[in-house]
XYZ file of N, CA and C in Angstrom:
759
model
N 165.519 105.018 63.217
C 164.573 104.645 62.164
C 163.484 105.712 62.054
N 162.896 105.891 60.868
C 161.828 106.867 60.722
C 160.599 106.442 61.499
N 159.799 107.387 61.981
C 158.596 107.024 62.719
C 157.600 106.326 61.821
N 156.767 105.446 62.377
C 155.778 104.753 61.555
C 154.752 105.735 61.022
N 154.320 105.511 59.799
C 153.324 106.409 59.220
C 152.205 105.654 58.515
N 152.168 104.333 58.711
C 151.175 103.548 57.968
C 150.746 102.347 58.788
N 150.349 102.598 60.039
C 149.941 101.518 60.922
C 148.802 100.730 60.288
N 148.927 99.396 60.312
C 147.934 98.534 59.686
C 147.641 97.352 60.593
N 146.601 96.613 60.246
C 146.220 95.434 61.008
C 145.901 94.296 60.060
N 146.462 93.131 60.368
C 146.181 91.950 59.575
C 144.806 91.416 59.914
N 144.234 90.563 59.041
C 142.947 89.943 59.350
C 142.987 89.100 60.617
N 144.172 88.652 61.037
C 144.310 87.891 62.274
C 144.199 88.776 63.493
N 144.205 90.098 63.319
C 144.171 91.018 64.441
C 145.538 91.545 64.826
N 146.596 90.978 64.260
C 147.955 91.413 64.561
C 148.252 92.728 63.855
N 148.659 93.732 64.630
C 149.013 95.016 64.050
C 150.477 95.024 63.627
N 150.779 95.903 62.680
C 152.164 96.071 62.258
C 152.353 97.478 61.730
N 153.623 97.845 61.570
C 153.994 99.183 61.108
C 153.407 100.262 62.021
N 153.400 99.956 63.325
C 152.851 100.886 64.309
C 153.904 101.343 65.314
N 155.164 101.100 64.990
C 156.254 101.487 65.877
C 156.976 100.321 66.506
N 156.339 99.154 66.552
C 156.980 98.001 67.185
C 158.218 97.550 66.409
N 158.192 97.717 65.085
C 159.346 97.314 64.277
C 160.567 98.175 64.594
N 160.354 99.492 64.730
C 161.458 100.392 65.065
C 161.983 100.115 66.466
N 161.072 99.800 67.394
C 161.491 99.458 68.757
C 162.344 98.200 68.749
N 161.891 97.189 68.019
C 162.660 95.948 67.920
C 164.015 96.208 67.275
N 164.043 97.024 66.233
C 165.300 97.340 65.549
C 166.311 97.913 66.532
N 165.880 98.837 67.363
C 166.782 99.434 68.353
C 167.274 98.389 69.343
N 166.368 97.521 69.785
C 166.745 96.475 70.736
C 167.800 95.543 70.150
N 167.565 95.100 68.927
C 168.462 94.124 68.310
C 169.805 94.746 67.957
N 169.799 95.926 67.372
C 171.059 96.541 66.956
C 171.911 96.954 68.147
N 171.299 97.145 69.308
C 172.079 97.451 70.511
C 172.861 96.239 70.996
N 172.522 95.052 70.458
C 173.213 93.812 70.836
C 174.154 93.334 69.734
N 174.493 94.211 68.809
C 175.227 93.773 67.619
C 176.537 93.070 67.954
N 177.195 93.464 69.020
C 178.498 92.858 69.332
C 178.376 91.379 69.667
N 177.230 90.963 70.192
C 177.048 89.549 70.550
C 176.292 88.759 69.485
N 175.706 89.463 68.518
C 174.892 88.791 67.503
C 175.556 88.723 66.138
N 176.617 89.499 65.928
C 177.229 89.646 64.614
C 177.569 88.312 63.967
N 177.135 88.157 62.719
C 177.467 87.000 61.876
C 176.912 85.677 62.392
N 175.844 85.735 63.174
C 175.207 84.511 63.661
C 173.709 84.557 63.376
N 173.267 83.939 62.282
C 171.830 83.921 61.988
C 171.005 83.343 63.131
N 171.515 82.283 63.743
C 170.786 81.646 64.842
C 170.604 82.603 66.006
N 171.666 83.337 66.343
C 171.592 84.277 67.461
C 170.667 85.447 67.152
N 170.711 85.936 65.921
C 169.832 87.049 65.542
C 168.369 86.624 65.626
N 168.048 85.461 65.089
C 166.664 84.988 65.137
C 166.218 84.745 66.576
N 167.106 84.194 67.393
C 166.762 83.950 68.794
C 166.488 85.258 69.526
N 167.284 86.280 69.234
C 167.086 87.580 69.881
C 165.761 88.207 69.458
N 165.424 88.082 68.186
C 164.141 88.612 67.704
C 162.980 87.870 68.366
N 163.099 86.551 68.433
C 162.029 85.746 69.019
C 161.876 85.993 70.514
N 162.971 86.392 71.174
C 162.941 86.640 72.617
C 162.389 88.015 72.962
N 162.226 88.857 71.963
C 161.746 90.216 72.212
C 160.290 90.201 72.674
N 159.931 91.113 73.571
C 158.522 91.210 73.982
C 157.619 91.783 72.893
N 158.224 92.343 71.844
C 157.430 92.869 70.737
C 156.865 91.710 69.915
N 155.541 91.625 69.807
C 154.911 90.553 69.031
C 155.018 90.871 67.551
N 155.510 89.904 66.789
C 155.759 90.126 65.372
C 155.111 89.034 64.520
N 154.714 89.400 63.313
C 154.183 88.439 62.342
C 155.366 87.824 61.599
N 155.961 86.805 62.166
C 157.165 86.245 61.567
C 157.014 84.752 61.322
N 157.727 84.278 60.322
C 157.776 82.860 59.953
C 158.979 82.272 60.674
N 158.739 81.481 61.716
C 159.829 81.069 62.590
C 159.509 79.728 63.236
N 160.399 79.293 64.121
C 160.163 78.124 64.950
C 159.774 76.889 64.171
N 158.681 76.210 64.567
C 158.268 74.968 63.904
C 157.976 75.143 62.417
N 157.466 76.313 62.024
C 157.191 76.549 60.606
C 158.483 76.562 59.800
N 159.469 77.283 60.302
C 160.749 77.342 59.601
C 161.416 75.971 59.595
N 161.249 75.207 60.679
C 161.817 73.860 60.740
C 161.172 72.952 59.697
N 159.857 73.074 59.515
C 159.168 72.270 58.495
C 159.668 72.626 57.106
N 159.860 73.917 56.866
C 160.373 74.352 55.567
C 161.798 73.862 55.354
N 162.611 73.922 56.399
C 163.996 73.442 56.287
C 164.020 71.973 55.883
N 163.193 71.162 56.516
C 163.161 69.732 56.188
C 162.800 69.518 54.725
N 161.836 70.292 54.235
C 161.423 70.159 52.836
C 162.541 70.566 51.890
N 163.245 71.644 52.205
C 164.327 72.117 51.335
C 165.514 71.170 51.358
N 165.814 70.620 52.516
C 166.952 69.704 52.621
C 166.702 68.408 51.869
N 165.434 68.081 51.623
C 165.092 66.852 50.895
C 165.050 67.063 49.387
N 165.221 68.288 48.923
C 165.117 68.570 47.489
C 166.314 68.023 46.720
N 166.045 67.516 45.518
C 167.103 67.038 44.630
C 166.782 67.480 43.205
N 167.668 68.306 42.614
C 168.892 68.857 43.187
C 168.598 69.869 44.284
N 169.592 70.158 45.111
C 169.381 71.098 46.217
C 169.046 72.500 45.707
N 168.311 73.263 46.491
C 167.914 74.607 46.055
C 169.078 75.593 46.057
N 169.005 76.533 45.127
C 169.971 77.631 45.064
C 169.285 78.995 45.079
N 168.130 79.080 44.443
C 167.436 80.359 44.312
C 166.081 80.293 45.016
N 165.888 81.206 45.963
C 164.630 81.318 46.695
C 164.079 82.722 46.488
N 162.807 82.809 46.168
C 162.138 84.106 46.062
C 161.076 84.173 47.151
N 161.157 85.211 47.945
C 160.256 85.394 49.078
C 159.344 86.585 48.813
N 158.055 86.348 48.831
C 157.072 87.410 48.623
C 156.503 87.809 49.982
N 157.002 88.890 50.528
C 156.610 89.328 51.862
C 157.718 89.057 52.852
N 158.610 90.018 53.018
C 159.797 89.826 53.862
C 159.600 90.335 55.274
N 158.824 91.399 55.408
C 158.615 92.063 56.691
C 159.979 92.428 57.288
N 160.266 92.047 58.536
C 161.519 92.480 59.167
C 162.696 91.558 58.861
N 162.467 90.501 58.085
C 163.585 89.698 57.611
C 163.832 88.377 58.295
N 162.963 87.968 59.223
C 163.196 86.691 59.914
C 163.256 85.518 58.945
N 162.263 85.422 58.080
C 162.249 84.298 57.148
C 163.392 84.398 56.154
N 163.733 85.613 55.722
C 164.859 85.778 54.796
C 166.152 85.287 55.429
N 166.339 85.603 56.707
C 167.512 85.101 57.427
C 167.448 83.580 57.510
N 166.248 83.053 57.765
C 166.096 81.600 57.815
C 166.445 80.933 56.506
N 165.944 81.482 55.384
C 166.263 80.911 54.070
C 167.759 81.003 53.785
N 168.350 82.151 54.096
C 169.786 82.311 53.863
C 170.602 81.327 54.670
N 170.173 81.095 55.903
C 170.862 80.134 56.759
C 170.728 78.716 56.217
N 169.536 78.375 55.723
C 169.320 77.041 55.153
C 170.219 76.823 53.941
N 170.269 77.794 53.032
C 171.149 77.666 51.865
C 172.605 77.556 52.292
N 172.997 78.337 53.290
C 174.382 78.293 53.771
C 174.729 76.920 54.319
N 173.783 76.296 55.002
C 174.024 74.961 55.553
C 174.052 73.907 54.445
N 173.120 74.005 53.509
C 173.054 73.021 52.426
C 174.333 73.027 51.597
N 174.878 74.222 51.355
C 176.052 74.359 50.495
C 177.334 74.632 51.283
N 177.346 74.246 52.554
C 178.508 74.518 53.408
C 179.791 73.903 52.865
N 179.679 72.760 52.203
C 180.868 72.084 51.673
C 181.274 72.599 50.300
N 180.463 73.483 49.725
C 180.778 74.056 48.411
C 180.623 75.580 48.473
N 181.534 76.250 49.168
C 181.400 77.699 49.369
C 181.366 78.506 48.079
N 182.016 78.021 47.028
C 181.985 78.753 45.758
C 180.579 78.760 45.161
N 179.876 77.635 45.299
C 178.493 77.568 44.816
C 177.626 78.527 45.621
N 177.799 78.514 46.939
C 177.026 79.410 47.794
C 177.267 80.865 47.415
N 178.511 81.220 47.189
C 178.869 82.610 46.893
C 178.390 83.058 45.519
N 178.507 82.194 44.539
C 178.288 82.609 43.151
C 176.938 82.219 42.554
N 176.262 81.229 43.153
C 175.048 80.712 42.524
C 173.801 80.774 43.404
N 173.970 81.022 44.688
C 172.826 80.994 45.604
C 172.355 82.401 45.954
N 171.049 82.568 46.006
C 170.507 83.881 46.351
C 169.080 83.742 46.879
N 168.789 84.554 47.880
C 167.420 84.743 48.352
C 167.000 86.148 47.942
N 165.982 86.243 47.109
C 165.426 87.541 46.731
C 164.215 87.792 47.625
N 164.381 88.709 48.559
C 163.372 88.965 49.583
C 162.610 90.242 49.243
N 161.333 90.118 48.927
C 160.533 91.241 48.420
C 159.695 91.858 49.536
N 159.873 93.150 49.750
C 159.110 93.878 50.768
C 158.659 95.218 50.207
N 157.358 95.450 50.217
C 156.798 96.673 49.648
C 157.181 97.915 50.445
N 157.091 97.837 51.771
C 157.331 98.998 52.624
C 158.832 99.252 52.781
N 159.299 100.388 52.301
C 160.738 100.657 52.296
C 161.296 100.838 53.704
N 160.497 101.390 54.618
C 160.961 101.551 55.990
C 161.182 100.219 56.673
N 160.225 99.312 56.524
C 160.374 97.977 57.107
C 161.485 97.213 56.397
N 161.609 97.398 55.083
C 162.675 96.729 54.334
C 164.050 97.149 54.836
N 164.194 98.400 55.249
C 165.491 98.853 55.757
C 165.845 98.145 57.056
N 164.832 97.834 57.859
C 165.064 97.049 59.070
C 165.510 95.641 58.693
N 164.819 95.047 57.719
C 165.200 93.709 57.259
C 166.644 93.686 56.765
N 167.044 94.707 56.008
C 168.422 94.775 55.506
C 169.418 94.817 56.654
N 169.115 95.603 57.688
C 170.019 95.681 58.837
C 170.129 94.336 59.541
N 169.002 93.649 59.713
C 169.033 92.353 60.389
C 169.765 91.306 59.549
N 169.551 91.325 58.247
C 170.262 90.406 57.351
C 171.764 90.663 57.425
N 172.168 91.930 57.406
C 173.581 92.266 57.516
C 174.159 91.858 58.850
N 173.392 92.066 59.923
C 173.850 91.664 61.248
C 174.080 90.162 61.307
N 173.232 89.405 60.624
C 173.370 87.945 60.596
C 174.512 87.480 59.698
N 175.116 88.403 58.952
C 176.225 88.048 58.069
C 175.785 87.403 56.773
N 174.547 87.677 56.356
C 173.991 87.011 55.176
C 173.751 87.957 54.009
N 174.351 89.151 54.045
C 174.100 90.116 52.975
C 174.607 89.632 51.622
N 175.533 88.674 51.602
C 176.014 88.121 50.342
C 175.059 87.115 49.728
N 174.143 86.595 50.540
C 173.194 85.582 50.081
C 171.796 86.171 49.904
N 171.412 87.065 50.786
C 170.062 87.628 50.786
C 170.072 89.032 50.195
N 169.249 89.244 49.184
C 169.069 90.565 48.589
C 167.647 91.033 48.870
N 167.521 92.093 49.648
C 166.206 92.644 49.961
C 165.786 93.591 48.841
N 164.651 93.282 48.232
C 164.120 94.075 47.112
C 162.944 94.890 47.632
N 163.110 96.206 47.723
C 162.134 97.045 48.411
C 161.406 97.990 47.472
N 160.189 98.360 47.895
C 159.490 99.471 47.266
C 158.539 99.129 46.141
N 158.435 97.839 45.788
C 157.511 97.448 44.724
C 156.645 96.290 45.190
N 155.456 96.174 44.603
C 154.613 95.030 44.896
C 155.307 93.754 44.444
N 154.910 92.630 45.057
C 155.593 91.365 44.794
C 155.608 91.017 43.313
N 154.463 91.136 42.656
C 154.405 90.805 41.235
C 155.304 91.688 40.397
N 155.344 92.975 40.734
C 156.215 93.899 40.008
C 157.678 93.537 40.210
N 158.016 93.104 41.422
C 159.397 92.703 41.691
C 159.758 91.449 40.914
N 158.838 90.485 40.851
C 159.085 89.275 40.061
C 159.409 89.636 38.616
N 158.591 90.492 38.043
C 158.825 90.910 36.659
C 160.174 91.603 36.518
N 160.500 92.476 37.467
C 161.757 93.218 37.401
C 162.959 92.289 37.498
N 162.876 91.277 38.347
C 163.985 90.334 38.492
C 164.227 89.567 37.193
N 163.154 89.293 36.466
C 163.301 88.634 35.167
C 163.932 89.590 34.163
N 163.435 90.812 34.106
C 163.967 91.813 33.173
C 165.443 92.074 33.441
N 165.820 92.090 34.724
C 167.208 92.354 35.102
C 168.119 91.148 34.890
N 167.543 90.011 34.515
C 168.340 88.819 34.272
C 168.707 88.049 35.521
N 168.124 88.418 36.653
C 168.424 87.713 37.898
C 167.626 86.423 38.019
N 166.480 86.376 37.363
C 165.675 85.163 37.284
C 165.447 84.824 35.824
N 165.425 83.529 35.539
C 165.162 83.075 34.186
C 164.275 81.857 34.206
N 164.075 81.266 33.054
C 163.198 80.108 32.936
C 163.689 78.970 33.822
N 162.815 78.491 34.689
C 163.118 77.354 35.543
C 164.177 77.601 36.595
N 164.440 78.855 36.933
C 165.538 79.166 37.851
C 165.120 79.276 39.313
N 163.823 79.378 39.585
C 163.376 79.521 40.972
C 163.149 78.142 41.583
N 163.933 77.837 42.590
C 163.803 76.545 43.271
C 162.686 76.568 44.307
N 162.554 77.688 45.001
C 161.540 77.816 46.052
C 160.881 79.187 45.933
N 159.555 79.194 45.908
C 158.787 80.437 45.922
C 157.976 80.455 47.213
N 158.237 81.456 48.055
C 157.622 81.538 49.384
C 156.599 82.665 49.413
N 155.391 82.338 49.867
C 154.297 83.307 49.942
C 154.034 83.671 51.401
N 154.230 84.939 51.734
C 153.966 85.389 53.099
C 153.588 86.869 53.097
N 152.923 87.306 52.016
C 152.485 88.698 51.956
C 150.971 88.734 52.197
N 150.225 89.470 51.418
C 148.772 89.493 51.579
C 148.174 88.299 50.841
N 147.358 87.515 51.575
C 146.888 86.236 51.063
C 146.091 86.367 49.767
N 145.427 87.486 49.560
C 144.640 87.665 48.337
C 145.514 87.688 47.089
N 146.816 87.904 47.274
C 147.731 87.951 46.137
C 148.484 86.639 45.918
N 148.269 85.640 46.792
C 148.993 84.377 46.634
C 148.740 83.775 45.256
N 147.471 83.611 44.895
C 147.162 82.972 43.615
C 147.573 83.832 42.419
N 147.245 85.121 42.377
C 147.698 85.923 41.232
C 149.210 85.922 41.057
N 149.952 85.944 42.170
C 151.409 85.967 42.041
C 151.968 84.603 41.651
N 151.309 83.513 42.092
C 151.703 82.189 41.607
C 151.455 82.095 40.103
N 150.303 82.549 39.660
C 149.995 82.486 38.228
C 150.935 83.367 37.411
N 151.383 84.476 37.982
C 152.373 85.309 37.305
C 153.691 84.562 37.183
N 154.095 83.870 38.255
C 155.330 83.083 38.199
C 155.230 82.004 37.125
N 154.047 81.397 36.988
C 153.831 80.418 35.922
C 153.959 81.077 34.551
N 153.339 82.227 34.403
C 153.386 82.952 33.132
C 154.823 83.321 32.762
N 155.600 83.714 33.764
C 156.997 84.090 33.528
C 157.889 82.869 33.298
N 157.399 81.680 33.688
C 158.150 80.448 33.461
C 159.327 80.235 34.382
N 159.309 80.872 35.564
C 160.500 80.831 36.419
C 160.557 79.608 37.335
N 159.435 78.899 37.495
C 159.431 77.728 38.368
C 160.053 76.536 37.660
N 160.620 75.616 38.436
C 161.232 74.422 37.836
C 160.555 73.159 38.337
N 160.650 72.111 37.535
C 160.167 70.809 37.971
C 160.969 70.367 39.187
N 160.273 69.927 40.213
C 160.931 69.535 41.451
C 161.067 70.670 42.443
N 160.726 71.879 42.008
C 160.779 73.026 42.908
C 159.618 73.014 43.888
N 159.665 73.947 44.837
C 158.649 74.008 45.881
C 157.982 75.373 45.946
N 156.706 75.346 46.297
C 155.972 76.527 46.726
C 155.718 76.354 48.219
N 156.028 77.359 49.002
C 155.796 77.317 50.443
C 154.905 78.505 50.789
N 153.768 78.233 51.418
C 152.811 79.302 51.711
C 152.444 79.302 53.188
N 152.572 80.471 53.808
C 152.209 80.640 55.213
C 150.791 81.211 55.312
N 150.200 81.051 56.484
C 148.904 81.674 56.812
C 147.749 81.200 55.937
N 147.843 80.001 55.396
C 146.744 79.502 54.564
C 145.560 79.038 55.411
N 145.784 78.837 56.715
C 144.686 78.473 57.609
C 144.089 79.702 58.291
N 144.919 80.678 58.589
C 144.478 81.894 59.259
C 145.374 83.047 58.826
N 144.854 84.044 58.168
C 143.448 84.301 57.818
C 142.912 83.459 56.676
N 143.802 82.727 55.983
C 143.352 81.830 54.928
C 143.588 82.360 53.532
N 143.837 81.423 52.616
C 144.029 81.748 51.198
C 143.261 80.713 50.379
N 141.925 80.744 50.441
C 141.112 79.671 49.847
C 141.292 79.502 48.349
N 141.431 80.581 47.605
C 141.590 80.458 46.157
C 142.933 79.818 45.816
N 143.970 80.203 46.550
C 145.292 79.603 46.341
C 145.240 78.111 46.657
N 144.649 77.766 47.799
C 144.576 76.360 48.193
C 143.787 75.537 47.184
N 142.670 76.057 46.726
C 141.865 75.323 45.745
C 142.669 75.065 44.479
N 143.469 76.027 44.090
C 144.259 75.931 42.859
C 145.342 74.867 42.981
N 146.130 74.919 44.054
C 147.225 73.946 44.167
C 146.685 72.557 44.480
N 145.572 72.473 45.199
C 144.981 71.166 45.490
C 144.369 70.538 44.248
N 143.975 71.358 43.303
C 143.468 70.855 42.019
C 144.601 70.476 41.079
N 145.835 70.733 41.507
C 146.989 70.394 40.681
C 147.414 71.485 39.736
N 146.777 72.658 39.844
C 147.135 73.764 38.962
C 145.991 74.154 38.056
N 146.313 74.775 36.950
C 145.292 75.298 36.036
C 144.602 74.207 35.231
N 145.266 73.068 35.080
C 144.716 71.995 34.264
C 145.002 72.144 32.787
N 145.728 73.197 32.423
C 146.045 73.418 31.017
C 147.074 72.403 30.535
N 146.865 71.895 29.335
C 147.797 70.930 28.759
C 149.168 71.580 28.586
N 150.192 70.878 29.056
C 151.548 71.388 28.936
C 151.916 72.423 29.970
N 151.014 72.685 30.922
C 151.284 73.683 31.952
C 151.903 73.069 33.196
N 152.057 73.891 34.206
C 152.580 73.414 35.486
C 151.556 72.520 36.173
N 152.073 71.510 36.881
C 151.227 70.652 37.699
C 151.827 70.572 39.097
N 150.943 70.514 40.094
C 151.379 70.573 41.484
C 150.824 69.418 42.303
N 151.574 69.053 43.330
C 151.097 68.169 44.393
C 151.350 68.893 45.702
N 150.370 68.908 46.587
C 150.487 69.765 47.766
C 150.170 69.027 49.053
N 150.713 69.538 50.147
C 150.507 68.967 51.479
C 150.373 70.104 52.482
N 149.375 69.987 53.354
C 149.207 70.949 54.442
C 149.926 70.402 55.671
N 150.998 71.062 56.060
C 151.837 70.590 57.161
C 151.472 71.351 58.434
N 151.015 70.617 59.450
C 150.656 71.247 60.718
C 151.893 71.420 61.586
N 152.046 72.611 62.132
C 153.169 72.878 63.031
C 152.660 73.261 64.413
N 151.395 72.936 64.696
C 150.781 73.324 65.964
C 151.390 72.539 67.116
N 151.492 73.182 68.250
C 151.930 72.538 69.481
C 150.859 72.767 70.538
N 150.837 71.950 71.606
C 149.805 72.119 72.633
C 149.763 73.551 73.170
N 148.580 74.129 73.154
C 148.423 75.477 73.674
C 148.762 76.583 72.705
N 149.207 76.219 71.501
C 149.586 77.243 70.529
C 148.353 77.937 69.972
N 148.538 79.201 69.580
C 147.456 79.995 69.007
C 147.928 80.597 67.695
N 146.966 80.939 66.851
C 147.319 81.596 65.606
C 147.571 80.604 64.491
N 147.996 81.099 63.334
C 148.234 80.243 62.169
C 149.274 79.168 62.466
N 149.008 77.937 62.030
C 149.946 76.850 62.312
C 150.194 75.950 61.107
N 149.565 76.235 59.982
C 149.706 75.396 58.793
C 150.691 76.022 57.814
N 151.589 75.198 57.294
C 152.444 75.590 56.184
C 152.048 74.722 54.993
N 151.639 75.349 53.916
C 151.267 74.605 52.709
C 152.517 74.442 51.854
N 152.949 73.197 51.687
C 154.158 72.909 50.921
C 153.757 72.161 49.657
N 154.028 72.763 48.534
C 153.559 72.285 47.236
C 154.740 71.997 46.326
N 154.732 70.823 45.723
C 155.811 70.447 44.810
C 155.384 70.665 43.365
N 156.296 71.201 42.586
C 156.074 71.341 41.145
C 156.429 70.003 40.504
N 155.431 69.244 40.086
C 155.691 67.902 39.559
C 155.838 67.890 38.043
N 155.323 68.925 37.385
C 155.511 69.070 35.943
C 155.708 70.547 35.630
N 156.603 70.815 34.691
C 156.850 72.191 34.268
C 156.985 72.234 32.756
N 156.528 73.305 32.118
C 156.634 73.408 30.659
C 158.083 73.389 30.193
C-alpha cells in the first residue's frame, strides 16, 4: 500500500491515515486463505487487530441489523457516507445477503451497497477487504469524491432514483450529516419507510443533524417527515461513542 500522506485526527482524539490502515491491510491480507469469502471472519480479524480503528462494529452494527431486519419491505439499496476501511460496508453487505438468502436472484440483481470514501488510498483498502469477504458483487466502493458529490453522481449515472434508497448511513464528518441529508431530500432518493442511520451523534456529536431529525424534518408541507430514536449500545466499562441515531422516514413526497 502507498505510504500515508495525510495523517489526521478526529475530534474524539482518534487518529487515522497515519499508517495504521496500511499495517492492518498487511495483517489481514496475510490471512486471506483462512478469511476468504467469510464476512464474519474478516470482521473478526479486523476487530482482533491491535490497531485501533474508527469502525462501526459490534453492538452498533447489531443494533443496525435489528432495525434493517424489521423493515417492510426489506431493504435492497444502502448508501454509506464514510466507508473508511470497509467494516461497515462489509456489515451492510452481510445483512443484505442474510435478508435475501432465500432469493439469490434478488440479491444479485437488485441489492447494492454504495460505499462512499473520499480518500482513494483508504478506499483501496476497503475494496480489498470487501473482496476478501466475498461481497464485491453487493458492495460498490465509490472513491475520490465528497459524499454529496457521490450522491449526485449516483443519480446522474442512474444507479439511484426517486425513492430508491432504503437506508442512508452517516459515518463521515459530522458537520456534513445535515447538509448531505438535505441533499438526499432534494434529490428525492429517500423512500417512505426507509431509514437514516447515524453514528457518532453523541461523540463528537452532530447537534444540527439531531435537532433536524428530532424536529421531524424541515417542516415544509409535502416534504419528508422523520421519527427518530437514539439507541444506546454502551456496555459496562465501554468508552467512546455509543449512540446510534436511527431515524425512520414516515412521509415522503
